[in-house]
CSV table of C-alpha atoms in Angstrom, one decimal:
chain,number,residue,atom,x,y,z
A,1,UNK,CA,-34.9,-29.5,-21.1
A,2,UNK,CA,-32.2,-27.2,-19.6
A,3,UNK,CA,-33.0,-25.1,-16.6
A,4,UNK,CA,-33.6,-21.4,-17.2
A,5,UNK,CA,-30.6,-19.3,-16.1
A,6,UNK,CA,-31.5,-17.3,-12.9
A,7,UNK,CA,-31.9,-13.5,-13.5
A,8,UNK,CA,-31.5,-10.4,-11.3
A,9,UNK,CA,-35.3,-10.4,-10.9
A,10,UNK,CA,-35.2,-13.9,-9.6
A,11,UNK,CA,-32.6,-12.8,-7.0
A,12,UNK,CA,-34.7,-9.8,-6.0
A,13,UNK,CA,-37.8,-11.9,-5.6
A,14,UNK,CA,-35.8,-14.5,-3.5
A,15,UNK,CA,-34.2,-11.8,-1.3
A,16,UNK,CA,-37.4,-9.7,-0.9
A,17,UNK,CA,-35.7,-6.6,-2.2
A,18,UNK,CA,-36.1,-4.4,-5.3
A,19,UNK,CA,-34.4,-5.0,-8.7
A,20,UNK,CA,-32.5,-1.7,-8.1
A,21,UNK,CA,-31.1,-2.9,-4.8
A,22,UNK,CA,-29.8,-6.1,-6.3
A,23,UNK,CA,-28.2,-4.1,-9.1
A,24,UNK,CA,-26.5,-1.7,-6.6
A,25,UNK,CA,-25.1,-4.7,-4.6
A,26,UNK,CA,-23.8,-6.3,-7.8
A,27,UNK,CA,-22.1,-3.1,-8.9
A,28,UNK,CA,-20.4,-2.5,-5.5
A,29,UNK,CA,-22.3,0.7,-4.6
A,30,UNK,CA,-22.0,1.7,-1.0
A,31,UNK,CA,-25.5,3.0,-0.4
A,32,UNK,CA,-27.1,-0.4,0.5
A,33,UNK,CA,-27.7,-1.5,4.1
A,34,UNK,CA,-25.7,-4.4,5.4
A,35,UNK,CA,-28.9,-6.4,5.9
A,36,UNK,CA,-29.9,-5.9,2.3
A,37,UNK,CA,-26.4,-6.9,1.1
A,38,UNK,CA,-26.6,-10.1,3.1
A,39,UNK,CA,-30.1,-10.9,1.8
A,40,UNK,CA,-28.9,-10.5,-1.8
A,41,UNK,CA,-25.8,-12.6,-1.3
A,42,UNK,CA,-27.9,-15.3,0.3
A,43,UNK,CA,-30.4,-15.2,-2.5
A,44,UNK,CA,-27.6,-15.4,-5.1
A,45,UNK,CA,-26.3,-18.5,-3.4
A,46,UNK,CA,-29.7,-20.1,-3.3
A,47,UNK,CA,-30.7,-19.3,-6.9
A,48,UNK,CA,-27.3,-20.0,-8.4
A,49,UNK,CA,-27.2,-16.6,-10.1
A,50,UNK,CA,-24.0,-15.7,-11.9
A,51,UNK,CA,-23.3,-12.4,-13.7
A,52,UNK,CA,-23.3,-12.4,-17.5
A,53,UNK,CA,-20.2,-10.3,-17.6
A,54,UNK,CA,-20.3,-9.6,-21.4
A,55,UNK,CA,-23.9,-8.4,-21.2
A,56,UNK,CA,-23.1,-6.4,-18.1
A,57,UNK,CA,-20.2,-4.7,-19.8
A,58,UNK,CA,-22.3,-3.8,-22.8
A,59,UNK,CA,-25.1,-2.4,-20.6
A,60,UNK,CA,-22.8,-0.4,-18.2
A,61,UNK,CA,-19.8,0.5,-20.4
A,62,UNK,CA,-17.6,-1.1,-17.7
A,63,UNK,CA,-15.3,-4.1,-17.8
A,64,UNK,CA,-15.7,-5.3,-14.2
A,65,UNK,CA,-11.9,-5.5,-13.9
A,66,UNK,CA,-9.4,-3.5,-11.8
A,67,UNK,CA,-5.7,-3.2,-12.4
A,68,UNK,CA,-3.2,-3.6,-9.6
A,69,UNK,CA,-0.3,-1.7,-11.1
A,70,UNK,CA,3.2,-2.0,-9.6
A,71,UNK,CA,5.8,0.4,-10.8
A,72,UNK,CA,8.7,-1.5,-9.3
A,73,UNK,CA,10.8,-4.4,-10.8
A,74,UNK,CA,9.0,-7.7,-11.0
A,75,UNK,CA,11.2,-9.5,-8.4
A,76,UNK,CA,10.1,-7.0,-5.7
A,77,UNK,CA,6.6,-8.3,-5.9
A,78,UNK,CA,7.9,-11.5,-4.3
A,79,UNK,CA,10.8,-10.1,-2.2
A,80,UNK,CA,9.0,-7.2,-0.5
A,81,UNK,CA,6.4,-8.6,1.9
A,82,UNK,CA,4.4,-5.3,1.8
A,83,UNK,CA,3.4,-5.8,-1.9
A,84,UNK,CA,2.2,-9.4,-1.3
A,85,UNK,CA,0.1,-8.3,1.7
A,86,UNK,CA,-1.4,-5.4,-0.3
A,87,UNK,CA,-2.1,-7.7,-3.3
A,88,UNK,CA,-3.8,-10.2,-1.1
A,89,UNK,CA,-6.0,-7.6,0.6
A,90,UNK,CA,-7.0,-6.0,-2.7
A,91,UNK,CA,-7.8,-9.4,-4.2
A,92,UNK,CA,-10.2,-10.1,-1.3
A,93,UNK,CA,-11.8,-6.7,-1.4
A,94,UNK,CA,-12.4,-7.0,-5.2
A,95,UNK,CA,-13.7,-10.5,-4.8
A,96,UNK,CA,-16.2,-9.3,-2.3
A,97,UNK,CA,-17.5,-6.9,-4.9
A,98,UNK,CA,-17.4,-9.5,-7.7
A,99,UNK,CA,-14.7,-7.6,-9.6
A,100,UNK,CA,-11.8,-9.1,-11.4
A,101,UNK,CA,-8.2,-8.3,-10.5
A,102,UNK,CA,-5.6,-7.8,-13.2
A,103,UNK,CA,-1.9,-7.7,-12.1
A,104,UNK,CA,0.3,-5.4,-14.1
A,105,UNK,CA,4.0,-4.4,-13.7
A,106,UNK,CA,5.4,-1.3,-15.3
A,107,UNK,CA,9.0,-0.8,-14.3
A,108,UNK,CA,10.6,-0.6,-17.8
A,109,UNK,CA,9.9,1.7,-20.7
A,110,UNK,CA,8.5,-1.3,-22.7
A,111,UNK,CA,6.2,-2.3,-19.8
A,112,UNK,CA,5.0,1.3,-19.5
A,113,UNK,CA,4.1,1.4,-23.2
A,114,UNK,CA,2.2,-1.8,-23.0
A,115,UNK,CA,0.4,-0.7,-19.8
A,116,UNK,CA,-0.8,2.6,-21.2
A,117,UNK,CA,-2.0,0.8,-24.4
A,118,UNK,CA,-3.9,-1.7,-22.4
A,119,UNK,CA,-5.5,1.0,-20.2
A,120,UNK,CA,-6.4,3.1,-23.2
A,121,UNK,CA,-8.2,0.1,-24.6
A,122,UNK,CA,-10.8,0.2,-21.9
A,123,UNK,CA,-10.0,-3.2,-20.5
A,124,UNK,CA,-10.2,-2.0,-16.8
A,125,UNK,CA,-12.5,0.4,-14.9
A,126,UNK,CA,-9.8,1.7,-12.7
A,127,UNK,CA,-6.2,1.4,-11.4
A,128,UNK,CA,-4.8,0.7,-8.0
A,129,UNK,CA,-1.3,2.2,-8.3
A,130,UNK,CA,1.4,0.8,-6.0
A,131,UNK,CA,4.7,2.5,-5.2
A,132,UNK,CA,4.5,5.5,-7.4
A,133,UNK,CA,7.7,7.6,-7.9
A,134,UNK,CA,7.5,11.3,-8.6
A,135,UNK,CA,8.9,12.2,-12.0
A,136,UNK,CA,7.9,8.8,-13.5
A,137,UNK,CA,6.5,9.7,-17.0
A,138,UNK,CA,4.0,6.9,-16.5
A,139,UNK,CA,2.1,9.0,-13.9
A,140,UNK,CA,1.4,11.8,-16.4
A,141,UNK,CA,0.4,9.2,-19.0
A,142,UNK,CA,-2.0,7.6,-16.5
A,143,UNK,CA,-3.6,11.0,-15.8
A,144,UNK,CA,-3.9,11.7,-19.6
A,145,UNK,CA,-5.6,8.3,-20.1
A,146,UNK,CA,-8.4,9.6,-17.8
A,147,UNK,CA,-8.7,6.3,-16.0
A,148,UNK,CA,-9.8,6.4,-12.4
A,149,UNK,CA,-6.8,5.9,-10.1
A,150,UNK,CA,-6.1,5.4,-6.4
A,151,UNK,CA,-2.5,5.2,-5.3
A,152,UNK,CA,-1.0,3.6,-2.3
A,153,UNK,CA,0.8,6.6,-0.9
A,154,UNK,CA,0.5,10.2,-2.0
A,155,UNK,CA,1.8,10.9,-5.6
A,156,UNK,CA,4.1,13.8,-5.1
A,157,UNK,CA,3.2,16.7,-7.3
A,158,UNK,CA,-0.1,15.1,-8.4
A,159,UNK,CA,-2.0,15.1,-5.1
A,160,UNK,CA,-4.9,17.1,-6.6
A,161,UNK,CA,-5.3,14.7,-9.5
A,162,UNK,CA,-4.8,11.3,-8.1
A,163,UNK,CA,-6.6,9.9,-5.0
A,164,UNK,CA,-4.5,8.1,-2.5
A,165,UNK,CA,-4.5,6.0,0.7
A,166,UNK,CA,-1.5,6.4,2.9
A,167,UNK,CA,-0.2,5.3,6.3
A,168,UNK,CA,0.6,8.3,8.6
A,169,UNK,CA,4.3,7.9,7.7
A,170,UNK,CA,5.5,11.2,9.3
A,171,UNK,CA,3.8,10.5,12.6
A,172,UNK,CA,5.0,6.9,12.7
A,173,UNK,CA,8.6,7.9,12.0
A,174,UNK,CA,8.4,10.6,14.7
A,175,UNK,CA,7.0,8.1,17.2
A,176,UNK,CA,9.8,5.6,16.5
A,177,UNK,CA,12.5,8.3,16.8
A,178,UNK,CA,11.0,9.7,20.0
A,179,UNK,CA,11.0,6.1,21.4
A,180,UNK,CA,14.8,6.0,20.8
A,181,UNK,CA,15.3,9.4,22.4
A,182,UNK,CA,13.4,8.3,25.4
A,183,UNK,CA,15.6,5.2,25.7
A,184,UNK,CA,18.6,7.6,26.1
A,185,UNK,CA,20.0,7.4,22.5
A,186,UNK,CA,21.5,10.6,21.2
A,187,UNK,CA,23.4,9.6,18.0
A,188,UNK,CA,20.3,8.4,16.2
A,189,UNK,CA,20.9,7.6,12.5
A,190,UNK,CA,18.3,6.9,9.8
A,191,UNK,CA,18.3,4.9,6.6
A,192,UNK,CA,15.7,6.6,4.4
A,193,UNK,CA,13.4,5.3,1.7
A,194,UNK,CA,13.6,6.7,-1.8
A,195,UNK,CA,13.0,10.5,-1.7
A,196,UNK,CA,10.9,10.4,-4.8
A,197,UNK,CA,8.2,8.6,-2.9
A,198,UNK,CA,5.9,10.1,-0.2
A,199,UNK,CA,6.9,7.4,2.2
A,200,UNK,CA,10.6,8.2,1.9
A,201,UNK,CA,10.0,11.9,2.2
A,202,UNK,CA,7.5,11.7,5.1
A,203,UNK,CA,9.5,9.2,7.2
A,204,UNK,CA,12.6,11.3,6.9
A,205,UNK,CA,10.5,14.4,8.0
A,206,UNK,CA,9.2,12.5,11.0
A,207,UNK,CA,12.7,11.6,12.1
A,208,UNK,CA,13.9,15.2,11.8
A,209,UNK,CA,10.7,16.5,13.5
A,210,UNK,CA,11.5,14.3,16.6
A,211,UNK,CA,15.2,15.4,16.8
A,212,UNK,CA,14.3,19.1,16.5
A,213,UNK,CA,11.5,18.8,19.1
A,214,UNK,CA,14.0,17.4,21.6
A,215,UNK,CA,16.8,19.8,20.8
A,216,UNK,CA,19.0,17.3,19.0
A,217,UNK,CA,21.0,18.5,16.0
A,218,UNK,CA,20.3,17.3,12.4
A,219,UNK,CA,23.6,15.6,11.6
A,220,UNK,CA,23.9,14.7,7.9
A,221,UNK,CA,26.5,12.1,8.7
A,222,UNK,CA,23.7,10.2,10.4
A,223,UNK,CA,21.4,10.2,7.3
A,224,UNK,CA,21.9,7.7,4.5
A,225,UNK,CA,19.5,7.0,1.7
A,226,UNK,CA,18.1,3.6,0.7
A,227,UNK,CA,15.5,2.2,-1.6
A,228,UNK,CA,13.5,-0.1,0.8
A,229,UNK,CA,15.6,-3.2,0.0
A,230,UNK,CA,17.9,-5.3,2.2
A,231,UNK,CA,20.8,-4.5,0.0
A,232,UNK,CA,20.5,-0.8,0.6
A,233,UNK,CA,20.0,-1.4,4.3
A,234,UNK,CA,23.3,-3.3,4.5
A,235,UNK,CA,25.1,-0.7,2.5
A,236,UNK,CA,23.6,2.1,4.6
A,237,UNK,CA,24.7,0.7,8.0
A,238,UNK,CA,28.2,0.1,6.7
A,239,UNK,CA,28.4,3.8,5.5
A,240,UNK,CA,27.1,4.9,8.9
A,241,UNK,CA,29.6,2.9,10.9
A,242,UNK,CA,32.4,4.3,8.7
A,243,UNK,CA,31.5,8.0,9.1
A,244,UNK,CA,29.7,7.9,12.5
A,245,UNK,CA,31.2,5.1,14.6
A,246,UNK,CA,29.5,6.4,17.7
A,247,UNK,CA,26.0,5.8,16.3
A,248,UNK,CA,23.8,4.3,19.1
A,249,UNK,CA,20.5,3.9,17.3
A,250,UNK,CA,19.2,3.4,13.8
A,251,UNK,CA,15.7,4.1,12.5
A,252,UNK,CA,15.3,2.4,9.1
A,253,UNK,CA,12.4,3.4,6.9
A,254,UNK,CA,11.5,-0.3,6.1
A,255,UNK,CA,11.7,-3.6,7.9
A,256,UNK,CA,13.8,-5.0,5.1
A,257,UNK,CA,16.5,-2.3,5.5
A,258,UNK,CA,16.3,-2.6,9.3
A,259,UNK,CA,16.7,-6.4,9.1
A,260,UNK,CA,19.8,-6.0,6.9
A,261,UNK,CA,21.5,-3.9,9.6
A,262,UNK,CA,21.5,-6.7,12.2
A,263,UNK,CA,24.2,-9.0,10.7
A,264,UNK,CA,26.4,-6.1,9.8
A,265,UNK,CA,26.2,-4.7,13.3
A,266,UNK,CA,26.9,-8.2,14.7
A,267,UNK,CA,29.9,-8.6,12.4
A,268,UNK,CA,31.2,-5.2,13.6
A,269,UNK,CA,31.0,-6.3,17.2
A,270,UNK,CA,28.0,-4.1,18.0
A,271,UNK,CA,25.3,-5.7,20.2
A,272,UNK,CA,21.6,-5.0,19.4
A,273,UNK,CA,20.2,-3.5,21.5
A,274,UNK,CA,23.0,-3.2,24.0
A,275,UNK,CA,25.2,-1.0,21.8
A,276,UNK,CA,22.9,0.0,18.9
A,277,UNK,CA,19.1,0.0,19.0
A,278,UNK,CA,17.3,-0.7,15.7
A,279,UNK,CA,13.7,0.2,14.7
A,280,UNK,CA,12.1,-0.5,11.4
A,281,UNK,CA,8.9,0.5,9.6
A,282,UNK,CA,6.1,-1.7,8.3
A,283,UNK,CA,5.6,-4.6,10.8
A,284,UNK,CA,5.8,-7.0,8.0
A,285,UNK,CA,6.0,-10.7,8.7
A,286,UNK,CA,9.8,-10.3,8.5
A,287,UNK,CA,10.0,-8.2,11.7
A,288,UNK,CA,9.1,-11.0,14.1
A,289,UNK,CA,11.5,-13.5,12.5
A,290,UNK,CA,14.8,-11.6,12.7
A,291,UNK,CA,17.4,-12.1,15.5
A,292,UNK,CA,16.7,-10.2,17.6
A,293,UNK,CA,13.1,-9.5,16.5
A,294,UNK,CA,12.6,-6.0,15.2
A,295,UNK,CA,10.8,-3.1,16.9
A,296,UNK,CA,9.0,-1.4,14.2
A,297,UNK,CA,6.2,0.9,13.1
A,298,UNK,CA,3.1,-0.9,12.0
A,299,UNK,CA,1.3,0.3,8.9
A,300,UNK,CA,-2.1,-1.4,8.6
A,301,UNK,CA,-1.8,-2.7,5.1
A,302,UNK,CA,-5.0,-4.8,5.3
A,303,UNK,CA,-7.0,-1.7,6.0
A,304,UNK,CA,-5.1,0.3,3.4
A,305,UNK,CA,-5.9,-2.2,0.7
A,306,UNK,CA,-9.6,-2.2,1.7
A,307,UNK,CA,-9.7,1.6,1.7
A,308,UNK,CA,-8.0,1.7,-1.7
A,309,UNK,CA,-10.7,-0.5,-3.3
A,310,UNK,CA,-13.5,1.4,-1.5
A,311,UNK,CA,-12.1,4.8,-2.7
A,312,UNK,CA,-11.6,3.6,-6.2
A,313,UNK,CA,-15.2,2.5,-6.5
A,314,UNK,CA,-16.1,6.0,-5.4
A,315,UNK,CA,-13.8,7.6,-8.0
A,316,UNK,CA,-15.2,5.3,-10.7
A,317,UNK,CA,-18.6,6.6,-9.8
A,318,UNK,CA,-17.6,10.2,-10.2
A,319,UNK,CA,-16.1,11.3,-6.8
A,320,UNK,CA,-13.4,14.0,-6.9
A,321,UNK,CA,-9.9,13.0,-5.9
A,322,UNK,CA,-9.4,12.5,-2.2
A,323,UNK,CA,-6.5,11.5,0.1
A,324,UNK,CA,-7.0,9.3,3.1
A,325,UNK,CA,-4.5,8.8,5.9
A,326,UNK,CA,-4.6,5.8,8.3
A,327,UNK,CA,-2.8,5.8,11.7
A,328,UNK,CA,0.3,3.8,12.5
A,329,UNK,CA,1.4,2.2,15.8
A,330,UNK,CA,4.7,1.4,17.4
A,331,UNK,CA,5.4,-2.3,18.0
A,332,UNK,CA,8.2,-2.9,20.5
A,333,UNK,CA,10.4,-6.1,20.3
A,334,UNK,CA,13.9,-7.0,21.4
A,335,UNK,CA,15.9,-4.8,18.9
A,336,UNK,CA,14.7,-1.8,20.9
A,337,UNK,CA,12.6,-2.7,23.9
A,338,UNK,CA,10.7,-0.3,26.2
């Protein structure tokens, strides 16, 4: 005779808590004490309880799944280290809440159509939106689909409608630029991120904030625009050397772009940091592996991913849109030492 499948009531009895407490833990609600959560988790392990997802979906009207939606080309998921760190952090945070992660990429019109059709079908309870670009028609379609959303980075123009978790990009960029000023640099260039993203806009603003605060001019010959990638970083530093050969420092808005400046500067006979100091942004795994290793601004992607999941659970449960900003920190290495 087969053994009876353990129920929530069995878990509650084993844990010494109420049925309602077990239910709250299983549904990822926040108003449960850490002690109760541990007791329930231990009881689940002892009883062998597993969620009947189909029954749970019928009872709650929820799928138990969350979409990780990347609006960049597919190859960047593997080439940009930030996306993989975010994905790993989100996967762990959802696993801790017994929720399923669904990876979706929507960078082409066809992918956007499939994404909206999937979301409208009620297959996920919410969306973790990564790398949103203002003006992307997908953003309006997501809002119209009335699916709970939390974005990584503010969604320009839709801040009141879409919750977000962001690094303090502006303060981080200002700190990086002020470090270069304190080192004696006066011809400080920047390679920006895309200006249809909050990260691109805010990091450029932090750079200009620092220059103005120290009485340095905003020279547009020292500002070139990139798209976070190595290719744009290499193109950017070549443009800067052509039009501002006296450049003595570069603040690049991503580590990938900063890393790409190093071989170009080397080929141009410029020593780093002797002739040109370089500072990036992210403190991805890449930063410590370049030659020389990159000074950079650290954005705590592990914390950002955890906050995104926590906030999305709140939004799913009816919380109004909210923006959270987490602090950054300057990490000094050989490309621009103290």
